[in-house]
Amino acid sequence: MGFQIGFKDIVDIFLVAILLYQTFKLLKRTGAVNIFIGILAFIICWFLVSYVFKMELLGGIFDRVVSVGAFALIVLFQDEIRRFFLRIGSKRRGSIFRIFKRFFGNNSNEKEKTDFVLVQIVLACRNLAKSSTGGLIVLTRENSLDFYAHSGEQINATINSRLIENIFFKNSPLHDGALIVSDRKLKAAACILPISKNQSIPKRMGLRHRAALGITEHSDAIAIIISEETGHISWAINGQLTVNVKPEQLEHFLSEELAH
Ligand SMILES: Nc1ncnc2c1ncn2[C@@H]1O[C@H](COP(=O)(O)OP(=O)(O)OP(=O)(O)O)[C@@H](O)[C@H]1O
């Protein structure tokens, strides 16, 4: 029995390779990559046992396992699947309107407003870092963070550096948890974020950094962390952490990422 490989099969293999690579990348970010490698190893064993060596007894057991595999995968990857659908489902409506506005709206006015907001946020971060006051600020982009905002106290206030510093002041009732910024407003404080399970985060980093990473794994938001322990400013985006940045670097990064 010989194999015949045509153009369609090559495209097929190519698409599967891309799919596997993207899945691997996604799982690597969330720390579930070892499970993925385990599943791949199992599939290779199953293929060898059932189709190459044709071992009937062991092959029969493996076949049974594979037949319930879809359910097992749903259980194993429930967090990742939930995150995937949440991310798709929480895309804000009106994106086309926003793109239209970006091209035809009053851009300089919009830019001025965004710049003002960024300056206030960076100023607050600078002052919090100076006084080693812990803080966690999440900036909403396309994905709605309403679900997380509702876990905290609703503020809906105009952004102002003093107000941000006040929120994170140690004796303030709102200092624990994250501050969520959305539509150029301080939307909610003391919000509870999902904690990242990424195992490559240094052990010295605690829940504040893990919560920042967690929200950026679940959404396209940007999280800024001010460490109470070191006074360092860090940012997280797409499940990646950049630590100990200067306020000027933060301002540059934010204005690049939130340009529109
Ligand atoms: N799930 C969560 N969502 C939002 N904020 C959280 C969450 N869990 C913990 N935090 C915040 O993190 C604080 C605890 O920070 P912890 O010392 O564990 O973190 P850290 O990363 O080591 O930060 P630091 O360098 O500031 O000490 C809590 O007081 C709370 O404000």
mmCIF file of C-alpha atoms and ligand atoms in Angstrom:
data_model
loop_
_atom_site.group_PDB
_atom_site.id
_atom_site.type_symbol
_atom_site.label_atom_id
_atom_site.label_comp_id
_atom_site.label_asym_id
_atom_site.label_seq_id
_atom_site.Cartn_x
_atom_site.Cartn_y
_atom_site.Cartn_z
ATOM 1 C CA MET A 1 0.000 0.000 0.000
ATOM 2 C CA GLY A 2 1.682 3.244 -1.092
ATOM 3 C CA PHE A 3 0.885 6.850 -0.141
ATOM 4 C CA GLN A 4 0.080 9.352 -2.838
ATOM 5 C CA ILE A 5 0.618 12.928 -1.856
ATOM 6 C CA GLY A 6 -1.000 15.612 -3.973
ATOM 7 C CA PHE A 7 -1.082 19.394 -3.810
ATOM 8 C CA LYS A 8 -4.250 19.299 -1.661
ATOM 9 C CA ASP A 9 -2.477 17.117 0.942
ATOM 10 C CA ILE A 10 0.470 19.489 1.109
ATOM 11 C CA VAL A 11 -1.908 22.416 1.751
ATOM 12 C CA ASP A 12 -3.710 20.255 4.320
ATOM 13 C CA ILE A 13 -0.459 19.431 6.152
ATOM 14 C CA PHE A 14 0.623 23.068 5.989
ATOM 15 C CA LEU A 15 -2.666 24.257 7.530
ATOM 16 C CA VAL A 16 -2.474 21.638 10.310
ATOM 17 C CA ALA A 17 1.122 22.713 11.033
ATOM 18 C CA ILE A 18 -0.003 26.356 11.341
ATOM 19 C CA LEU A 19 -2.899 25.314 13.597
ATOM 20 C CA LEU A 20 -0.588 23.286 15.854
ATOM 21 C CA TYR A 21 1.970 26.080 15.987
ATOM 22 C CA GLN A 22 -0.658 28.705 16.915
ATOM 23 C CA THR A 23 -2.156 26.409 19.561
ATOM 24 C CA PHE A 24 1.328 25.783 20.957
ATOM 25 C CA LYS A 25 1.998 29.546 21.084
ATOM 26 C CA LEU A 26 -1.317 30.241 22.831
ATOM 27 C CA LEU A 27 -0.796 27.492 25.386
ATOM 28 C CA LYS A 28 2.823 28.496 25.987
ATOM 29 C CA ARG A 29 1.575 31.929 27.014
ATOM 30 C CA THR A 30 -0.911 30.464 29.462
ATOM 31 C CA GLY A 31 1.428 27.852 30.949
ATOM 32 C CA ALA A 32 -0.625 24.894 29.633
ATOM 33 C CA VAL A 33 2.058 23.909 27.141
ATOM 34 C CA ASN A 34 3.112 20.774 29.067
ATOM 35 C CA ILE A 35 -0.406 19.342 28.710
ATOM 36 C CA PHE A 36 -0.245 20.071 24.979
ATOM 37 C CA ILE A 37 3.126 18.286 24.651
ATOM 38 C CA GLY A 38 1.707 15.326 26.642
ATOM 39 C CA ILE A 39 -1.273 15.074 24.274
ATOM 40 C CA LEU A 40 0.992 15.240 21.210
ATOM 41 C CA ALA A 41 3.188 12.445 22.653
ATOM 42 C CA PHE A 42 0.074 10.353 23.289
ATOM 43 C CA ILE A 43 -1.188 10.859 19.705
ATOM 44 C CA ILE A 44 2.222 9.791 18.309
ATOM 45 C CA CYS A 45 2.208 6.631 20.546
ATOM 46 C CA TRP A 46 -1.375 5.863 19.508
ATOM 47 C CA PHE A 47 -0.517 6.233 15.818
ATOM 48 C CA LEU A 48 2.565 3.970 16.153
ATOM 49 C CA VAL A 49 0.768 1.306 18.216
ATOM 50 C CA SER A 50 -2.479 1.203 16.210
ATOM 51 C CA TYR A 51 -1.361 1.914 12.640
ATOM 52 C CA VAL A 52 2.365 1.161 12.319
ATOM 53 C CA PHE A 53 2.913 -1.841 14.649
ATOM 54 C CA LYS A 54 -0.786 -2.835 14.645
ATOM 55 C CA MET A 55 -0.741 -4.067 18.286
ATOM 56 C CA GLU A 56 -4.337 -5.098 18.813
ATOM 57 C CA LEU A 57 -4.663 -5.148 22.592
ATOM 58 C CA LEU A 58 -2.786 -1.934 23.365
ATOM 59 C CA GLY A 59 -4.203 -0.327 20.194
ATOM 60 C CA GLY A 60 -7.737 -1.213 21.362
ATOM 61 C CA ILE A 61 -7.157 0.503 24.734
ATOM 62 C CA PHE A 62 -5.695 3.590 23.031
ATOM 63 C CA ASP A 63 -8.650 3.690 20.599
ATOM 64 C CA ARG A 64 -11.086 3.749 23.544
ATOM 65 C CA VAL A 65 -9.143 6.627 25.138
ATOM 66 C CA VAL A 66 -9.154 8.571 21.848
ATOM 67 C CA SER A 67 -12.915 8.089 21.456
ATOM 68 C CA VAL A 68 -13.529 10.026 24.711
ATOM 69 C CA GLY A 69 -10.634 12.386 23.947
ATOM 70 C CA ALA A 70 -12.831 15.309 22.860
ATOM 71 C CA PHE A 71 -14.513 15.430 26.289
ATOM 72 C CA ALA A 72 -11.164 15.064 28.053
ATOM 73 C CA LEU A 73 -9.769 17.986 26.019
ATOM 74 C CA ILE A 74 -12.738 20.185 26.936
ATOM 75 C CA VAL A 75 -12.158 19.431 30.631
ATOM 76 C CA LEU A 76 -8.374 19.917 30.426
ATOM 77 C CA PHE A 77 -8.547 23.151 28.427
ATOM 78 C CA GLN A 78 -11.742 24.599 29.885
ATOM 79 C CA ASP A 79 -9.971 27.804 30.953
ATOM 80 C CA GLU A 80 -8.381 28.338 27.534
ATOM 81 C CA ILE A 81 -11.654 27.584 25.684
ATOM 82 C CA ARG A 82 -13.591 29.928 27.985
ATOM 83 C CA ARG A 83 -10.972 32.624 27.437
ATOM 84 C CA PHE A 84 -11.112 32.167 23.666
ATOM 85 C CA PHE A 85 -14.895 32.629 23.514
ATOM 86 C CA LEU A 86 -14.870 35.429 26.064
ATOM 87 C CA ARG A 87 -12.335 37.266 23.941
ATOM 88 C CA ILE A 88 -14.375 36.860 20.777
ATOM 89 C CA GLY A 89 -17.655 37.679 22.530
ATOM 90 C CA SER A 90 -16.356 40.758 24.305
ATOM 91 C CA LYS A 91 -15.225 42.558 21.155
ATOM 92 C CA ARG A 92 -16.867 45.911 21.374
ATOM 93 C CA ARG A 93 -19.555 46.738 18.928
ATOM 94 C CA GLY A 94 -19.184 49.774 16.678
ATOM 95 C CA SER A 95 -15.636 49.050 15.544
ATOM 96 C CA ILE A 96 -16.501 50.074 11.983
ATOM 97 C CA PHE A 97 -17.889 53.335 13.300
ATOM 98 C CA ARG A 98 -14.669 53.887 15.211
ATOM 99 C CA ILE A 99 -12.520 53.199 12.139
ATOM 100 C CA PHE A 100 -14.682 55.673 10.192
ATOM 101 C CA LYS A 101 -14.269 58.235 12.959
ATOM 102 C CA ARG A 102 -10.519 57.646 13.020
ATOM 103 C CA PHE A 103 -10.244 58.643 9.393
ATOM 104 C CA PHE A 104 -12.917 61.307 9.126
ATOM 105 C CA GLY A 105 -13.425 62.540 12.700
ATOM 106 C CA ASN A 106 -11.670 65.356 14.453
ATOM 107 C CA ASN A 107 -8.429 63.462 15.021
ATOM 108 C CA SER A 108 -6.390 66.222 16.614
ATOM 109 C CA ASN A 109 -9.078 66.767 19.261
ATOM 110 C CA GLU A 110 -9.249 63.030 20.004
ATOM 111 C CA LYS A 111 -5.457 62.827 20.198
ATOM 112 C CA GLU A 112 -5.291 65.739 22.613
ATOM 113 C CA LYS A 113 -7.806 64.063 24.915
ATOM 114 C CA THR A 114 -5.929 60.732 24.807
ATOM 115 C CA ASP A 115 -2.601 62.495 25.422
ATOM 116 C CA PHE A 116 -4.047 64.257 28.460
ATOM 117 C CA VAL A 117 -5.279 60.940 29.878
ATOM 118 C CA LEU A 118 -1.889 59.286 29.296
ATOM 119 C CA VAL A 119 -0.006 62.136 30.949
ATOM 120 C CA GLN A 120 -2.256 61.862 34.023
ATOM 121 C CA ILE A 121 -1.833 58.090 34.248
ATOM 122 C CA VAL A 122 1.949 58.224 33.812
ATOM 123 C CA LEU A 123 2.218 61.045 36.368
ATOM 124 C CA ALA A 124 0.231 58.957 38.857
ATOM 125 C CA CYS A 125 2.476 55.936 38.198
ATOM 126 C CA ARG A 126 5.590 58.051 38.691
ATOM 127 C CA ASN A 127 4.319 59.355 42.052
ATOM 128 C CA LEU A 128 3.112 55.936 43.213
ATOM 129 C CA ALA A 129 6.503 54.442 42.320
ATOM 130 C CA LYS A 130 8.329 57.247 44.162
ATOM 131 C CA SER A 131 6.411 56.518 47.355
ATOM 132 C CA SER A 132 6.505 52.712 46.798
ATOM 133 C CA THR A 133 2.726 52.541 46.813
ATOM 134 C CA GLY A 134 1.388 49.415 45.150
ATOM 135 C CA GLY A 135 -0.959 49.906 42.213
ATOM 136 C CA LEU A 136 -2.575 48.041 39.348
ATOM 137 C CA ILE A 137 -4.147 49.982 36.473
ATOM 138 C CA VAL A 138 -5.833 48.261 33.543
ATOM 139 C CA LEU A 139 -6.406 50.138 30.301
ATOM 140 C CA THR A 140 -9.265 48.821 28.183
ATOM 141 C CA ARG A 141 -8.810 48.559 24.417
ATOM 142 C CA GLU A 142 -11.130 46.661 22.042
ATOM 143 C CA ASN A 143 -12.291 43.938 24.456
ATOM 144 C CA SER A 144 -14.847 45.061 27.000
ATOM 145 C CA LEU A 145 -13.793 44.574 30.639
ATOM 146 C CA ASP A 146 -17.296 45.199 32.057
ATOM 147 C CA PHE A 147 -17.349 41.704 33.542
ATOM 148 C CA TYR A 148 -14.281 42.523 35.687
ATOM 149 C CA ALA A 149 -15.321 46.141 36.320
ATOM 150 C CA HIS A 150 -18.501 44.878 37.958
ATOM 151 C CA SER A 151 -16.441 42.947 40.524
ATOM 152 C CA GLY A 152 -15.309 46.287 41.991
ATOM 153 C CA GLU A 153 -16.695 49.709 42.898
ATOM 154 C CA GLN A 154 -18.087 51.792 40.020
ATOM 155 C CA ILE A 155 -16.512 55.264 39.827
ATOM 156 C CA ASN A 156 -17.012 56.667 36.311
ATOM 157 C CA ALA A 157 -14.820 59.674 37.074
ATOM 158 C CA THR A 158 -12.716 61.907 34.865
ATOM 159 C CA ILE A 159 -9.090 60.820 34.877
ATOM 160 C CA ASN A 160 -6.850 62.762 37.167
ATOM 161 C CA SER A 161 -3.479 61.759 38.588
ATOM 162 C CA ARG A 162 -4.368 62.891 42.133
ATOM 163 C CA LEU A 163 -7.501 60.768 42.107
ATOM 164 C CA ILE A 164 -5.534 57.697 40.965
ATOM 165 C CA GLU A 165 -2.949 58.258 43.707
ATOM 166 C CA ASN A 166 -5.745 58.662 46.241
ATOM 167 C CA ILE A 167 -7.348 55.384 45.208
ATOM 168 C CA PHE A 168 -4.104 53.469 45.785
ATOM 169 C CA PHE A 169 -3.232 55.318 48.999
ATOM 170 C CA LYS A 170 -2.693 52.565 51.586
ATOM 171 C CA ASN A 171 -5.577 53.556 53.865
ATOM 172 C CA SER A 172 -8.070 54.089 51.056
ATOM 173 C CA PRO A 173 -10.930 51.569 51.056
ATOM 174 C CA LEU A 174 -10.454 51.157 47.276
ATOM 175 C CA HIS A 175 -6.691 50.503 47.232
ATOM 176 C CA ASP A 176 -6.971 46.696 47.110
ATOM 177 C CA GLY A 177 -7.425 45.296 43.602
ATOM 178 C CA ALA A 178 -7.255 46.857 40.160
ATOM 179 C CA LEU A 179 -8.353 50.188 38.734
ATOM 180 C CA ILE A 180 -10.022 49.813 35.329
ATOM 181 C CA VAL A 181 -9.824 52.661 32.811
ATOM 182 C CA SER A 182 -12.237 52.661 29.901
ATOM 183 C CA ASP A 183 -13.338 55.339 27.406
ATOM 184 C CA ARG A 184 -10.993 57.870 29.034
ATOM 185 C CA LYS A 185 -12.735 57.438 32.381
ATOM 186 C CA LEU A 186 -11.765 55.823 35.680
ATOM 187 C CA LYS A 187 -14.469 53.216 35.393
ATOM 188 C CA ALA A 188 -14.103 51.049 38.496
ATOM 189 C CA ALA A 189 -11.692 50.441 41.381
ATOM 190 C CA ALA A 190 -10.952 47.483 43.674
ATOM 191 C CA CYS A 191 -11.671 45.095 40.796
ATOM 192 C CA ILE A 192 -10.747 41.431 40.982
ATOM 193 C CA LEU A 193 -8.829 40.154 37.967
ATOM 194 C CA PRO A 194 -8.119 36.590 36.841
ATOM 195 C CA ILE A 195 -4.783 35.260 38.105
ATOM 196 C CA SER A 196 -2.313 33.978 35.507
ATOM 197 C CA LYS A 197 -1.202 30.365 35.846
ATOM 198 C CA ASN A 198 1.911 31.002 33.789
ATOM 199 C CA GLN A 199 4.683 29.020 35.456
ATOM 200 C CA SER A 200 7.514 31.039 33.995
ATOM 201 C CA ILE A 201 6.760 34.108 36.133
ATOM 202 C CA PRO A 202 9.568 34.627 38.690
ATOM 203 C CA LYS A 203 8.567 33.339 42.136
ATOM 204 C CA ARG A 204 9.287 36.711 43.767
ATOM 205 C CA MET A 205 6.372 38.217 41.838
ATOM 206 C CA GLY A 206 3.120 37.908 43.709
ATOM 207 C CA LEU A 207 -0.569 38.248 43.006
ATOM 208 C CA ARG A 208 -0.501 41.821 41.722
ATOM 209 C CA HIS A 209 1.819 40.881 38.850
ATOM 210 C CA ARG A 210 -0.073 37.611 38.236
ATOM 211 C CA ALA A 211 -3.401 39.462 38.107
ATOM 212 C CA ALA A 212 -1.909 41.942 35.595
ATOM 213 C CA LEU A 213 -0.713 39.072 33.411
ATOM 214 C CA GLY A 214 -4.015 37.254 33.849
ATOM 215 C CA ILE A 215 -6.146 40.098 32.498
ATOM 216 C CA THR A 216 -3.836 40.501 29.479
ATOM 217 C CA GLU A 217 -4.135 36.755 28.742
ATOM 218 C CA HIS A 218 -7.945 37.046 28.852
ATOM 219 C CA SER A 219 -8.217 40.257 26.835
ATOM 220 C CA ASP A 220 -6.297 42.756 24.728
ATOM 221 C CA ALA A 221 -6.032 45.182 27.681
ATOM 222 C CA ILE A 222 -2.802 46.742 28.923
ATOM 223 C CA ALA A 223 -2.005 46.463 32.646
ATOM 224 C CA ILE A 224 0.396 48.722 34.527
ATOM 225 C CA ILE A 225 1.830 47.496 37.813
ATOM 226 C CA ILE A 226 3.517 49.587 40.460
ATOM 227 C CA SER A 227 5.307 47.348 42.913
ATOM 228 C CA GLU A 228 4.848 48.116 46.569
ATOM 229 C CA GLU A 229 7.964 46.087 47.351
ATOM 230 C CA THR A 230 10.432 47.611 44.890
ATOM 231 C CA GLY A 231 8.710 50.772 43.624
ATOM 232 C CA HIS A 232 9.263 49.489 40.094
ATOM 233 C CA ILE A 233 6.833 50.209 37.273
ATOM 234 C CA SER A 234 6.056 47.325 34.896
ATOM 235 C CA TRP A 235 3.546 46.707 32.137
ATOM 236 C CA ALA A 236 1.807 43.624 30.811
ATOM 237 C CA ILE A 237 0.332 43.103 27.367
ATOM 238 C CA ASN A 238 -0.708 39.883 25.584
ATOM 239 C CA GLY A 239 0.391 37.806 28.570
ATOM 240 C CA GLN A 240 3.937 39.239 28.516
ATOM 241 C CA LEU A 241 5.492 41.252 31.297
ATOM 242 C CA THR A 242 8.035 44.066 30.868
ATOM 243 C CA VAL A 243 9.519 44.956 34.225
ATOM 244 C CA ASN A 244 11.181 47.973 35.781
ATOM 245 C CA VAL A 245 10.520 50.603 33.142
ATOM 246 C CA LYS A 246 11.029 54.349 33.464
ATOM 247 C CA PRO A 247 7.964 56.660 33.386
ATOM 248 C CA GLU A 248 9.198 58.057 30.025
ATOM 249 C CA GLN A 249 9.312 54.529 28.562
ATOM 250 C CA LEU A 250 5.816 53.879 29.890
ATOM 251 C CA GLU A 251 4.507 57.072 28.285
ATOM 252 C CA HIS A 252 6.111 56.183 24.965
ATOM 253 C CA PHE A 253 4.749 52.629 25.104
ATOM 254 C CA LEU A 254 1.236 53.770 25.959
ATOM 255 C CA SER A 255 1.093 56.448 23.310
ATOM 256 C CA GLU A 256 2.239 53.869 20.707
ATOM 257 C CA GLU A 257 -0.304 51.256 21.822
ATOM 258 C CA LEU A 258 -3.241 53.594 22.393
ATOM 259 C CA ALA A 259 -2.574 55.855 19.429
ATOM 260 C CA HIS A 260 -6.124 55.441 18.081
HETATM 261 N N1 LIG B 1 -7.054 38.834 41.640
HETATM 262 C C1 LIG B 1 -6.608 40.069 41.889
HETATM 263 N N2 LIG B 1 -7.073 41.104 41.170
HETATM 264 C C2 LIG B 1 -6.626 42.351 41.392
HETATM 265 N N3 LIG B 1 -5.712 42.674 42.311
HETATM 266 C C3 LIG B 1 -5.211 41.689 43.062
HETATM 267 C C4 LIG B 1 -5.616 40.340 42.891
HETATM 268 N N4 LIG B 1 -4.936 39.573 43.781
HETATM 269 C C5 LIG B 1 -4.150 40.416 44.461
HETATM 270 N N5 LIG B 1 -4.290 41.684 44.050
HETATM 271 C C6 LIG B 1 -3.611 42.883 44.559
HETATM 272 O O1 LIG B 1 -2.270 42.543 44.805
HETATM 273 C C7 LIG B 1 -1.951 42.854 46.167
HETATM 274 C C8 LIG B 1 -1.004 41.814 46.700
HETATM 275 O O2 LIG B 1 0.138 41.936 46.001
HETATM 276 P P1 LIG B 1 1.377 40.939 46.199
HETATM 277 O O3 LIG B 1 2.305 41.524 47.214
HETATM 278 O O4 LIG B 1 0.911 39.540 46.384
HETATM 279 O O5 LIG B 1 1.893 41.052 44.715
HETATM 280 P P2 LIG B 1 3.291 41.412 44.085
HETATM 281 O O6 LIG B 1 3.111 41.050 42.653
HETATM 282 O O7 LIG B 1 4.421 40.799 44.859
HETATM 283 O O8 LIG B 1 3.323 42.990 44.182
HETATM 284 P P3 LIG B 1 4.291 43.944 45.055
HETATM 285 O O9 LIG B 1 5.591 43.979 44.290
HETATM 286 O O10 LIG B 1 3.536 45.233 45.024
HETATM 287 O O11 LIG B 1 4.414 43.332 46.436
HETATM 288 C C9 LIG B 1 -3.275 42.808 46.889
HETATM 289 O O12 LIG B 1 -3.226 43.662 48.038
HETATM 290 C C10 LIG B 1 -4.247 43.302 45.867
HETATM 291 O O13 LIG B 1 -4.317 44.720 45.883
#
